Amino acid sequence: MDDKPASFSLDSRRVAAAGRHDYEQNWCAHIGEEFPLPTFSAATAADFRLRFRAAKVQDVALTTVDGVSPAQTAEGPVPDTDHVRLWLVHRGAWALGSRRSSVEHTVAAGKFLLRHAGGIPHFSLPPRTRARCIVMPAAPFSPALAGRQVAGHADAAEVRLLVAHATMVEEVRPELSPAGVRAARDTLVELALAVAHGGFDDVNTRLAPALAQAAKNLARQRLADADLSPTMLARELNVSVRTLQRAFAAGGESVAAYIRERRLESARQALSASRLTVSEIAAHWQFADSGHFSRAFKQRYGLAPTEYARQNS
């Protein structure tokens, strides 16, 4: 399998058809014939405005699309492939069919679909769709899928872990060593298998980076919540607290320390950008009281909150 760096990004939201040409050239150069492109409809080709990111990780392809214009495949045959595909929609929808004129399944916003695809399905995306597609080899999934498809909510614990890992791989793909590429690929497949099974082996140490990243993503969304804690994060991600702590420890930190650091950083930004008092900021970011917040802030930044606010107002 190819371990060479293979990724690209493109933003043609204001370029229309010229962006399609760049997209096709980049796809062929970086992703290759193993993952053939569909033929787009004439209307799509004429108004091709999207922000796009793609990465190839051995026999896995990751794509993220944030479109302004609609997109639809052209009628006609599609290339034969033997892949499992996972579609995940954040905004808009992804309609799939064996023919362009038919819609057999629509992946709505906040949902996902995982299934074996013997070829590239015809699809259409309405304007302003933001979605992700992960293409993987079929062989590892033959016992798990066995002719069925799996659909559900994008906030399922297994999907969160997969998305966190896929995003991380997209960002660092050009910097990965051959060993790193292989590890990234194996973890992607293993996490996708967990989506197929509706659960995963939470003692598998290879999942630690993805688990820690998913927990960090969730923690950043919930920093102002009073119930944010290692226990809450573990519950949301369907693992034990001990497993979550081990995942953070593999990266040299603790769950509680990460939450505290992010809350302090958010409080620091608020001191510079808002008119809230120290007490109000301490309460918003769930510190026990303003005294506790002031001591933690000074220990981290070397200044009391009032001094910091005065110097940066």
PDB file of C-alpha atoms in Angstrom:
ATOM      1  CA  MET A   1       0.000   0.000   0.000  1.00  0.00           C
ATOM      2  CA  ASP A   2       1.125   3.546  -0.737  1.00  0.00           C
ATOM      3  CA  ASP A   3       2.538   5.434   2.269  1.00  0.00           C
ATOM      4  CA  LYS A   4       3.412   8.645   0.403  1.00  0.00           C
ATOM      5  CA  PRO A   5       1.735  11.908   1.492  1.00  0.00           C
ATOM      6  CA  ALA A   6      -1.542  12.282  -0.412  1.00  0.00           C
ATOM      7  CA  SER A   7      -3.882  15.100   0.497  1.00  0.00           C
ATOM      8  CA  PHE A   8      -5.143  18.409  -0.834  1.00  0.00           C
ATOM      9  CA  SER A   9      -7.618  21.169  -0.089  1.00  0.00           C
ATOM     10  CA  LEU A  10      -9.499  23.482  -2.422  1.00  0.00           C
ATOM     11  CA  ASP A  11     -11.776  26.473  -1.987  1.00  0.00           C
ATOM     12  CA  SER A  12     -13.683  27.343  -5.171  1.00  0.00           C
ATOM     13  CA  ARG A  13     -16.680  28.964  -3.524  1.00  0.00           C
ATOM     14  CA  ARG A  14     -16.191  32.089  -5.674  1.00  0.00           C
ATOM     15  CA  VAL A  15     -14.620  30.501  -8.762  1.00  0.00           C
ATOM     16  CA  ALA A  16     -17.455  28.305 -10.101  1.00  0.00           C
ATOM     17  CA  ALA A  17     -16.496  26.097 -13.077  1.00  0.00           C
ATOM     18  CA  ALA A  18     -12.769  26.883 -12.814  1.00  0.00           C
ATOM     19  CA  GLY A  19     -12.823  25.248  -9.384  1.00  0.00           C
ATOM     20  CA  ARG A  20     -14.089  21.994 -10.885  1.00  0.00           C
ATOM     21  CA  HIS A  21     -11.036  21.790 -13.142  1.00  0.00           C
ATOM     22  CA  ASP A  22      -8.687  22.319 -10.176  1.00  0.00           C
ATOM     23  CA  TYR A  23     -10.630  19.784  -8.149  1.00  0.00           C
ATOM     24  CA  GLU A  24     -10.356  17.079 -10.799  1.00  0.00           C
ATOM     25  CA  GLN A  25      -6.661  17.739 -11.382  1.00  0.00           C
ATOM     26  CA  ASN A  26      -5.865  17.630  -7.676  1.00  0.00           C
ATOM     27  CA  TRP A  27      -7.966  14.511  -7.124  1.00  0.00           C
ATOM     28  CA  CYS A  28      -6.206  12.613  -9.901  1.00  0.00           C
ATOM     29  CA  ALA A  29      -2.774  13.763  -8.750  1.00  0.00           C
ATOM     30  CA  HIS A  30      -3.191  13.136  -5.012  1.00  0.00           C
ATOM     31  CA  ILE A  31      -5.951  10.563  -4.551  1.00  0.00           C
ATOM     32  CA  GLY A  32      -5.685   8.594  -7.793  1.00  0.00           C
ATOM     33  CA  GLU A  33      -7.555   6.049  -9.875  1.00  0.00           C
ATOM     34  CA  GLU A  34      -8.197   3.683  -6.974  1.00  0.00           C
ATOM     35  CA  PHE A  35     -10.980   6.082  -5.963  1.00  0.00           C
ATOM     36  CA  PRO A  36     -12.546   7.164  -9.303  1.00  0.00           C
ATOM     37  CA  LEU A  37     -14.488  10.398  -9.552  1.00  0.00           C
ATOM     38  CA  PRO A  38     -18.134  10.425 -10.612  1.00  0.00           C
ATOM     39  CA  THR A  39     -19.220  12.324 -13.705  1.00  0.00           C
ATOM     40  CA  PHE A  40     -21.019  15.487 -12.653  1.00  0.00           C
ATOM     41  CA  SER A  41     -24.130  16.872 -14.313  1.00  0.00           C
ATOM     42  CA  ALA A  42     -23.729  19.785 -16.712  1.00  0.00           C
ATOM     43  CA  ALA A  43     -25.375  22.161 -14.241  1.00  0.00           C
ATOM     44  CA  THR A  44     -22.970  21.101 -11.494  1.00  0.00           C
ATOM     45  CA  ALA A  45     -19.942  21.465 -13.750  1.00  0.00           C
ATOM     46  CA  ALA A  46     -21.026  24.980 -14.736  1.00  0.00           C
ATOM     47  CA  ASP A  47     -21.450  26.173 -11.140  1.00  0.00           C
ATOM     48  CA  PHE A  48     -18.943  24.246  -9.055  1.00  0.00           C
ATOM     49  CA  ARG A  49     -18.472  26.236  -5.845  1.00  0.00           C
ATOM     50  CA  LEU A  50     -17.308  24.395  -2.758  1.00  0.00           C
ATOM     51  CA  ARG A  51     -14.646  24.119  -0.106  1.00  0.00           C
ATOM     52  CA  PHE A  52     -13.144  20.666  -0.270  1.00  0.00           C
ATOM     53  CA  ARG A  53     -10.548  18.652   1.607  1.00  0.00           C
ATOM     54  CA  ALA A  54      -9.367  15.158   0.719  1.00  0.00           C
ATOM     55  CA  ALA A  55      -6.765  12.733   2.014  1.00  0.00           C
ATOM     56  CA  LYS A  56      -5.712   9.249   0.960  1.00  0.00           C
ATOM     57  CA  VAL A  57      -4.521   6.953   3.749  1.00  0.00           C
ATOM     58  CA  GLN A  58      -3.352   3.815   1.975  1.00  0.00           C
ATOM     59  CA  ASP A  59      -6.635   2.185   0.836  1.00  0.00           C
ATOM     60  CA  VAL A  60      -8.891   4.667   2.657  1.00  0.00           C
ATOM     61  CA  ALA A  61     -10.064   8.017   1.236  1.00  0.00           C
ATOM     62  CA  LEU A  62     -11.356  10.864   3.395  1.00  0.00           C
ATOM     63  CA  THR A  63     -13.341  13.726   1.887  1.00  0.00           C
ATOM     64  CA  THR A  64     -14.991  16.742   3.483  1.00  0.00           C
ATOM     65  CA  VAL A  65     -17.266  19.018   1.450  1.00  0.00           C
ATOM     66  CA  ASP A  66     -18.701  22.425   2.306  1.00  0.00           C
ATOM     67  CA  GLY A  67     -20.703  23.509  -0.724  1.00  0.00           C
ATOM     68  CA  VAL A  68     -22.316  26.751  -1.853  1.00  0.00           C
ATOM     69  CA  SER A  69     -23.737  25.421  -5.112  1.00  0.00           C
ATOM     70  CA  PRO A  70     -25.801  22.239  -5.507  1.00  0.00           C
ATOM     71  CA  ALA A  71     -24.118  19.117  -6.886  1.00  0.00           C
ATOM     72  CA  GLN A  72     -25.485  16.146  -8.811  1.00  0.00           C
ATOM     73  CA  THR A  73     -23.991  13.267 -10.773  1.00  0.00           C
ATOM     74  CA  ALA A  74     -24.708  12.795 -14.470  1.00  0.00           C
ATOM     75  CA  GLU A  75     -26.906   9.987 -15.759  1.00  0.00           C
ATOM     76  CA  GLY A  76     -25.089   6.933 -17.060  1.00  0.00           C
ATOM     77  CA  PRO A  77     -22.905   4.086 -15.790  1.00  0.00           C
ATOM     78  CA  VAL A  78     -20.734   4.529 -12.734  1.00  0.00           C
ATOM     79  CA  PRO A  79     -17.271   3.016 -12.171  1.00  0.00           C
ATOM     80  CA  ASP A  80     -17.203  -0.395 -10.486  1.00  0.00           C
ATOM     81  CA  THR A  81     -15.510  -0.411  -7.079  1.00  0.00           C
ATOM     82  CA  ASP A  82     -15.526  -2.689  -4.067  1.00  0.00           C
ATOM     83  CA  HIS A  83     -15.718  -0.260  -1.180  1.00  0.00           C
ATOM     84  CA  VAL A  84     -17.589   0.453   1.996  1.00  0.00           C
ATOM     85  CA  ARG A  85     -18.682   4.071   2.251  1.00  0.00           C
ATOM     86  CA  LEU A  86     -19.744   6.132   5.208  1.00  0.00           C
ATOM     87  CA  TRP A  87     -21.677   9.317   4.538  1.00  0.00           C
ATOM     88  CA  LEU A  88     -22.071  11.812   7.385  1.00  0.00           C
ATOM     89  CA  VAL A  89     -24.045  15.030   6.913  1.00  0.00           C
ATOM     90  CA  HIS A  90     -23.606  18.076   9.144  1.00  0.00           C
ATOM     91  CA  ARG A  91     -25.828  20.464   7.144  1.00  0.00           C
ATOM     92  CA  GLY A  92     -28.093  19.923   4.147  1.00  0.00           C
ATOM     93  CA  ALA A  93     -28.575  16.380   2.819  1.00  0.00           C
ATOM     94  CA  TRP A  94     -26.973  13.673   0.666  1.00  0.00           C
ATOM     95  CA  ALA A  95     -29.450  11.799  -1.575  1.00  0.00           C
ATOM     96  CA  LEU A  96     -28.280   8.444  -2.985  1.00  0.00           C
ATOM     97  CA  GLY A  97     -29.696   6.270  -5.762  1.00  0.00           C
ATOM     98  CA  SER A  98     -28.759   3.589  -8.289  1.00  0.00           C
ATOM     99  CA  ARG A  99     -29.919   5.997 -11.021  1.00  0.00           C
ATOM    100  CA  ARG A 100     -29.789   9.751 -11.053  1.00  0.00           C
ATOM    101  CA  SER A 101     -33.570   9.954 -11.245  1.00  0.00           C
ATOM    102  CA  SER A 102     -34.102   7.695  -8.212  1.00  0.00           C
ATOM    103  CA  VAL A 103     -33.572   8.418  -4.518  1.00  0.00           C
ATOM    104  CA  GLU A 104     -33.123   5.268  -2.451  1.00  0.00           C
ATOM    105  CA  HIS A 105     -31.759   6.835   0.696  1.00  0.00           C
ATOM    106  CA  THR A 106     -31.301  10.388   1.915  1.00  0.00           C
ATOM    107  CA  VAL A 107     -28.780  11.081   4.642  1.00  0.00           C
ATOM    108  CA  ALA A 108     -30.228  14.093   6.444  1.00  0.00           C
ATOM    109  CA  ALA A 109     -28.354  16.599   8.578  1.00  0.00           C
ATOM    110  CA  GLY A 110     -27.176  15.051  11.821  1.00  0.00           C
ATOM    111  CA  LYS A 111     -27.337  11.502  10.403  1.00  0.00           C
ATOM    112  CA  PHE A 112     -24.956   8.941   8.912  1.00  0.00           C
ATOM    113  CA  LEU A 113     -25.157   5.947   6.598  1.00  0.00           C
ATOM    114  CA  LEU A 114     -22.609   3.110   6.359  1.00  0.00           C
ATOM    115  CA  ARG A 115     -22.954   0.525   3.599  1.00  0.00           C
ATOM    116  CA  HIS A 116     -21.133  -1.573   1.038  1.00  0.00           C
ATOM    117  CA  ALA A 117     -21.184   0.056  -2.396  1.00  0.00           C
ATOM    118  CA  GLY A 118     -20.246  -1.996  -5.446  1.00  0.00           C
ATOM    119  CA  GLY A 119     -19.968   1.227  -7.420  1.00  0.00           C
ATOM    120  CA  ILE A 120     -20.208   4.965  -6.860  1.00  0.00           C
ATOM    121  CA  PRO A 121     -23.921   5.653  -6.213  1.00  0.00           C
ATOM    122  CA  HIS A 122     -25.568   8.509  -8.029  1.00  0.00           C
ATOM    123  CA  PHE A 123     -26.051  11.370  -5.623  1.00  0.00           C
ATOM    124  CA  SER A 124     -27.310  14.906  -5.292  1.00  0.00           C
ATOM    125  CA  LEU A 125     -26.534  17.554  -2.699  1.00  0.00           C
ATOM    126  CA  PRO A 126     -28.649  20.681  -2.211  1.00  0.00           C
ATOM    127  CA  PRO A 127     -26.942  24.070  -1.891  1.00  0.00           C
ATOM    128  CA  ARG A 128     -24.914  24.717   1.263  1.00  0.00           C
ATOM    129  CA  THR A 129     -24.488  21.082   2.179  1.00  0.00           C
ATOM    130  CA  ARG A 130     -21.626  20.312   4.560  1.00  0.00           C
ATOM    131  CA  ALA A 131     -20.796  16.642   4.718  1.00  0.00           C
ATOM    132  CA  ARG A 132     -18.112  13.988   4.909  1.00  0.00           C
ATOM    133  CA  CYS A 133     -17.578  10.742   3.017  1.00  0.00           C
ATOM    134  CA  ILE A 134     -15.128   8.015   4.069  1.00  0.00           C
ATOM    135  CA  VAL A 135     -14.338   5.283   1.535  1.00  0.00           C
ATOM    136  CA  MET A 136     -12.775   2.054   2.825  1.00  0.00           C
ATOM    137  CA  PRO A 137     -11.913  -1.417   1.511  1.00  0.00           C
ATOM    138  CA  ALA A 138     -14.825  -3.842   1.674  1.00  0.00           C
ATOM    139  CA  ALA A 139     -12.976  -6.933   2.928  1.00  0.00           C
ATOM    140  CA  PRO A 140     -12.683  -6.003   6.643  1.00  0.00           C
ATOM    141  CA  PHE A 141     -16.421  -5.264   6.764  1.00  0.00           C
ATOM    142  CA  SER A 142     -17.813  -8.401   5.087  1.00  0.00           C
ATOM    143  CA  PRO A 143     -18.727 -10.185   8.348  1.00  0.00           C
ATOM    144  CA  ALA A 144     -19.919  -7.009  10.086  1.00  0.00           C
ATOM    145  CA  LEU A 145     -22.181  -5.634   7.342  1.00  0.00           C
ATOM    146  CA  ALA A 146     -23.144  -8.923   5.639  1.00  0.00           C
ATOM    147  CA  GLY A 147     -25.346  -7.225   3.046  1.00  0.00           C
ATOM    148  CA  ARG A 148     -26.965  -4.778   5.446  1.00  0.00           C
ATOM    149  CA  GLN A 149     -26.522  -1.050   5.933  1.00  0.00           C
ATOM    150  CA  VAL A 150     -26.172   0.858   9.178  1.00  0.00           C
ATOM    151  CA  ALA A 151     -27.770   4.265   9.685  1.00  0.00           C
ATOM    152  CA  GLY A 152     -28.135   6.455  12.722  1.00  0.00           C
ATOM    153  CA  HIS A 153     -27.381   9.711  14.465  1.00  0.00           C
ATOM    154  CA  ALA A 154     -24.084  11.504  13.929  1.00  0.00           C
ATOM    155  CA  ASP A 155     -23.680  12.059  17.658  1.00  0.00           C
ATOM    156  CA  ALA A 156     -23.400   8.320  18.393  1.00  0.00           C
ATOM    157  CA  ALA A 157     -20.273   7.665  20.438  1.00  0.00           C
ATOM    158  CA  GLU A 158     -18.642   5.474  17.788  1.00  0.00           C
ATOM    159  CA  VAL A 159     -19.287   8.065  15.059  1.00  0.00           C
ATOM    160  CA  ARG A 160     -17.830  10.832  17.212  1.00  0.00           C
ATOM    161  CA  LEU A 161     -14.652   8.837  17.677  1.00  0.00           C
ATOM    162  CA  LEU A 162     -14.386   8.113  13.969  1.00  0.00           C
ATOM    163  CA  VAL A 163     -14.957  11.763  13.013  1.00  0.00           C
ATOM    164  CA  ALA A 164     -12.414  12.999  15.560  1.00  0.00           C
ATOM    165  CA  HIS A 165      -9.781  10.624  14.217  1.00  0.00           C
ATOM    166  CA  ALA A 166     -10.605  11.333  10.555  1.00  0.00           C
ATOM    167  CA  THR A 167     -10.339  15.093  11.132  1.00  0.00           C
ATOM    168  CA  MET A 168      -7.003  14.679  12.862  1.00  0.00           C
ATOM    169  CA  VAL A 169      -5.697  12.476  10.024  1.00  0.00           C
ATOM    170  CA  GLU A 170      -6.844  14.989   7.373  1.00  0.00           C
ATOM    171  CA  GLU A 171      -4.935  17.739   9.145  1.00  0.00           C
ATOM    172  CA  VAL A 172      -1.646  15.892   9.677  1.00  0.00           C
ATOM    173  CA  ARG A 173      -1.606  13.493   6.702  1.00  0.00           C
ATOM    174  CA  PRO A 174       1.326  15.154   4.841  1.00  0.00           C
ATOM    175  CA  GLU A 175       3.485  14.965   7.972  1.00  0.00           C
ATOM    176  CA  LEU A 176       2.897  11.300   8.817  1.00  0.00           C
ATOM    177  CA  SER A 177       5.697   8.761   8.560  1.00  0.00           C
ATOM    178  CA  PRO A 178       4.987   5.441   6.815  1.00  0.00           C
ATOM    179  CA  ALA A 179       4.405   3.845  10.224  1.00  0.00           C
ATOM    180  CA  GLY A 180       2.078   6.703  11.156  1.00  0.00           C
ATOM    181  CA  VAL A 181       0.112   6.282   7.937  1.00  0.00           C
ATOM    182  CA  ARG A 182      -0.376   2.578   8.606  1.00  0.00           C
ATOM    183  CA  ALA A 183      -1.483   3.236  12.181  1.00  0.00           C
ATOM    184  CA  ALA A 184      -3.875   5.982  11.048  1.00  0.00           C
ATOM    185  CA  ARG A 185      -5.378   3.699   8.409  1.00  0.00           C
ATOM    186  CA  ASP A 186      -5.838   0.767  10.778  1.00  0.00           C
ATOM    187  CA  THR A 187      -7.508   2.976  13.379  1.00  0.00           C
ATOM    188  CA  LEU A 188      -9.875   4.463  10.780  1.00  0.00           C
ATOM    189  CA  VAL A 189     -11.007   0.987   9.727  1.00  0.00           C
ATOM    190  CA  GLU A 190     -11.301  -0.214  13.307  1.00  0.00           C
ATOM    191  CA  LEU A 191     -13.409   2.782  14.314  1.00  0.00           C
ATOM    192  CA  ALA A 192     -15.631   2.331  11.255  1.00  0.00           C
ATOM    193  CA  LEU A 193     -16.076  -1.317  12.252  1.00  0.00           C
ATOM    194  CA  ALA A 194     -17.206  -0.058  15.655  1.00  0.00           C
ATOM    195  CA  VAL A 195     -19.853   2.020  13.851  1.00  0.00           C
ATOM    196  CA  ALA A 196     -20.976  -1.130  12.010  1.00  0.00           C
ATOM    197  CA  HIS A 197     -21.151  -3.120  15.258  1.00  0.00           C
ATOM    198  CA  GLY A 198     -22.656  -0.283  17.313  1.00  0.00           C
ATOM    199  CA  GLY A 199     -19.840  -0.568  19.867  1.00  0.00           C
ATOM    200  CA  PHE A 200     -16.105  -1.035  20.224  1.00  0.00           C
ATOM    201  CA  ASP A 201     -13.450  -2.635  22.371  1.00  0.00           C
ATOM    202  CA  ASP A 202     -12.635   0.207  24.754  1.00  0.00           C
ATOM    203  CA  VAL A 203      -9.464  -1.428  26.017  1.00  0.00           C
ATOM    204  CA  ASN A 204      -7.826  -1.248  22.590  1.00  0.00           C
ATOM    205  CA  THR A 205      -4.917   1.155  23.081  1.00  0.00           C
ATOM    206  CA  ARG A 206      -4.830   2.036  19.376  1.00  0.00           C
ATOM    207  CA  LEU A 207      -8.081   3.924  19.890  1.00  0.00           C
ATOM    208  CA  ALA A 208      -6.624   6.160  22.615  1.00  0.00           C
ATOM    209  CA  PRO A 209      -5.748   9.162  20.360  1.00  0.00           C
ATOM    210  CA  ALA A 210      -9.175   9.130  18.711  1.00  0.00           C
ATOM    211  CA  LEU A 211     -10.938   8.754  22.063  1.00  0.00           C
ATOM    212  CA  ALA A 212      -8.962  11.613  23.621  1.00  0.00           C
ATOM    213  CA  GLN A 213      -9.620  13.876  20.614  1.00  0.00           C
ATOM    214  CA  ALA A 214     -13.346  13.129  20.638  1.00  0.00           C
ATOM    215  CA  ALA A 215     -13.468  13.925  24.364  1.00  0.00           C
ATOM    216  CA  LYS A 216     -11.617  17.208  23.783  1.00  0.00           C
ATOM    217  CA  ASN A 217     -14.014  18.185  21.001  1.00  0.00           C
ATOM    218  CA  LEU A 218     -16.973  17.491  23.280  1.00  0.00           C
ATOM    219  CA  ALA A 219     -15.398  19.267  26.257  1.00  0.00           C
ATOM    220  CA  ARG A 220     -14.821  22.436  24.204  1.00  0.00           C
ATOM    221  CA  GLN A 221     -18.511  22.451  23.280  1.00  0.00           C
ATOM    222  CA  ARG A 222     -19.577  22.073  26.932  1.00  0.00           C
ATOM    223  CA  LEU A 223     -17.043  24.251  28.779  1.00  0.00           C
ATOM    224  CA  ALA A 224     -19.739  26.419  30.342  1.00  0.00           C
ATOM    225  CA  ASP A 225     -21.836  23.429  31.467  1.00  0.00           C
ATOM    226  CA  ALA A 226     -21.878  22.801  35.193  1.00  0.00           C
ATOM    227  CA  ASP A 227     -21.937  19.025  34.698  1.00  0.00           C
ATOM    228  CA  LEU A 228     -18.839  18.865  32.483  1.00  0.00           C
ATOM    229  CA  SER A 229     -16.530  16.291  34.060  1.00  0.00           C
ATOM    230  CA  PRO A 230     -14.565  13.154  33.194  1.00  0.00           C
ATOM    231  CA  THR A 231     -17.637  11.135  34.172  1.00  0.00           C
ATOM    232  CA  MET A 232     -19.925  13.058  31.827  1.00  0.00           C
ATOM    233  CA  LEU A 233     -17.482  12.804  28.906  1.00  0.00           C
ATOM    234  CA  ALA A 234     -17.023   9.065  29.465  1.00  0.00           C
ATOM    235  CA  ARG A 235     -20.792   8.585  29.573  1.00  0.00           C
ATOM    236  CA  GLU A 236     -21.320  10.557  26.350  1.00  0.00           C
ATOM    237  CA  LEU A 237     -18.597   8.548  24.564  1.00  0.00           C
ATOM    238  CA  ASN A 238     -19.816   5.216  25.926  1.00  0.00           C
ATOM    239  CA  VAL A 239     -16.575   4.252  27.685  1.00  0.00           C
ATOM    240  CA  SER A 240     -15.522   3.889  31.297  1.00  0.00           C
ATOM    241  CA  VAL A 241     -13.920   6.815  33.130  1.00  0.00           C
ATOM    242  CA  ARG A 242     -10.806   4.694  33.567  1.00  0.00           C
ATOM    243  CA  THR A 243     -10.578   4.089  29.801  1.00  0.00           C
ATOM    244  CA  LEU A 244     -10.966   7.808  29.129  1.00  0.00           C
ATOM    245  CA  GLN A 245      -8.303   8.658  31.689  1.00  0.00           C
ATOM    246  CA  ARG A 246      -5.929   6.129  30.122  1.00  0.00           C
ATOM    247  CA  ALA A 247      -6.494   7.696  26.706  1.00  0.00           C
ATOM    248  CA  PHE A 248      -5.527  11.146  28.036  1.00  0.00           C
ATOM    249  CA  ALA A 249      -2.599   9.734  29.999  1.00  0.00           C
ATOM    250  CA  ALA A 250      -1.183   8.311  26.752  1.00  0.00           C
ATOM    251  CA  GLY A 251      -0.785  11.935  25.635  1.00  0.00           C
ATOM    252  CA  GLY A 252       0.728  13.054  28.954  1.00  0.00           C
ATOM    253  CA  GLU A 253      -2.269  14.852  30.463  1.00  0.00           C
ATOM    254  CA  SER A 254      -5.410  14.252  32.490  1.00  0.00           C
ATOM    255  CA  VAL A 255      -9.053  14.866  31.636  1.00  0.00           C
ATOM    256  CA  ALA A 256      -9.579  17.234  34.567  1.00  0.00           C
ATOM    257  CA  ALA A 257      -6.429  19.210  33.726  1.00  0.00           C
ATOM    258  CA  TYR A 258      -7.556  19.609  30.120  1.00  0.00           C
ATOM    259  CA  ILE A 259     -10.974  20.939  31.172  1.00  0.00           C
ATOM    260  CA  ARG A 260      -9.383  23.330  33.653  1.00  0.00           C
ATOM    261  CA  GLU A 261      -6.878  24.602  31.068  1.00  0.00           C
ATOM    262  CA  ARG A 262      -9.556  25.234  28.435  1.00  0.00           C
ATOM    263  CA  ARG A 263     -11.780  27.031  30.949  1.00  0.00           C
ATOM    264  CA  LEU A 264      -8.907  29.249  32.063  1.00  0.00           C
ATOM    265  CA  GLU A 265      -8.094  30.087  28.455  1.00  0.00           C
ATOM    266  CA  SER A 266     -11.736  30.930  27.710  1.00  0.00           C
ATOM    267  CA  ALA A 267     -11.860  33.082  30.854  1.00  0.00           C
ATOM    268  CA  ARG A 268      -8.657  34.868  29.794  1.00  0.00           C
ATOM    269  CA  GLN A 269     -10.196  35.718  26.420  1.00  0.00           C
ATOM    270  CA  ALA A 270     -13.374  36.942  28.128  1.00  0.00           C
ATOM    271  CA  LEU A 271     -11.363  39.275  30.362  1.00  0.00           C
ATOM    272  CA  SER A 272      -9.987  40.987  27.254  1.00  0.00           C
ATOM    273  CA  ALA A 273     -13.109  40.998  25.129  1.00  0.00           C
ATOM    274  CA  SER A 274     -16.085  41.529  27.437  1.00  0.00           C
ATOM    275  CA  ARG A 275     -17.360  43.844  30.138  1.00  0.00           C
ATOM    276  CA  LEU A 276     -18.139  41.004  32.548  1.00  0.00           C
ATOM    277  CA  THR A 277     -16.803  41.218  36.078  1.00  0.00           C
ATOM    278  CA  VAL A 278     -14.305  38.717  37.468  1.00  0.00           C
ATOM    279  CA  SER A 279     -17.086  37.136  39.518  1.00  0.00           C
ATOM    280  CA  GLU A 280     -19.338  36.806  36.465  1.00  0.00           C
ATOM    281  CA  ILE A 281     -16.549  35.231  34.409  1.00  0.00           C
ATOM    282  CA  ALA A 282     -15.682  32.832  37.216  1.00  0.00           C
ATOM    283  CA  ALA A 283     -19.322  31.758  37.497  1.00  0.00           C
ATOM    284  CA  HIS A 284     -19.785  31.403  33.727  1.00  0.00           C
ATOM    285  CA  TRP A 285     -16.781  29.098  33.370  1.00  0.00           C
ATOM    286  CA  GLN A 286     -17.832  27.051  36.406  1.00  0.00           C
ATOM    287  CA  PHE A 287     -15.131  27.991  38.915  1.00  0.00           C
ATOM    288  CA  ALA A 288     -16.206  27.483  42.529  1.00  0.00           C
ATOM    289  CA  ASP A 289     -15.933  31.198  43.341  1.00  0.00           C
ATOM    290  CA  SER A 290     -14.000  34.301  42.285  1.00  0.00           C
ATOM    291  CA  GLY A 291     -11.250  33.605  44.845  1.00  0.00           C
ATOM    292  CA  HIS A 292     -10.646  30.119  43.506  1.00  0.00           C
ATOM    293  CA  PHE A 293     -10.665  31.477  39.944  1.00  0.00           C
ATOM    294  CA  SER A 294      -8.222  34.290  40.798  1.00  0.00           C
ATOM    295  CA  ARG A 295      -5.730  31.907  42.383  1.00  0.00           C
ATOM    296  CA  ALA A 296      -5.897  29.482  39.442  1.00  0.00           C
ATOM    297  CA  PHE A 297      -5.627  32.313  36.923  1.00  0.00           C
ATOM    298  CA  LYS A 298      -2.588  33.883  38.596  1.00  0.00           C
ATOM    299  CA  GLN A 299      -0.869  30.521  38.882  1.00  0.00           C
ATOM    300  CA  ARG A 300      -1.399  29.947  35.143  1.00  0.00           C
ATOM    301  CA  TYR A 301      -0.769  33.436  33.724  1.00  0.00           C
ATOM    302  CA  GLY A 302       1.288  35.192  36.389  1.00  0.00           C
ATOM    303  CA  LEU A 303      -1.240  37.986  36.923  1.00  0.00           C
ATOM    304  CA  ALA A 304      -4.458  38.321  38.897  1.00  0.00           C
ATOM    305  CA  PRO A 305      -7.547  38.541  36.663  1.00  0.00           C
ATOM    306  CA  THR A 306      -8.103  42.204  37.512  1.00  0.00           C
ATOM    307  CA  GLU A 307      -4.495  43.055  36.614  1.00  0.00           C
ATOM    308  CA  TYR A 308      -4.717  41.102  33.375  1.00  0.00           C
ATOM    309  CA  ALA A 309      -7.979  42.847  32.430  1.00  0.00           C
ATOM    310  CA  ARG A 310      -6.497  46.254  33.186  1.00  0.00           C
ATOM    311  CA  GLN A 311      -3.439  45.592  31.009  1.00  0.00           C
ATOM    312  CA  ASN A 312      -5.427  44.169  28.111  1.00  0.00           C
ATOM    313  CA  SER A 313      -8.564  46.290  28.039  1.00  0.00           C
TER     314      SER A 313
END
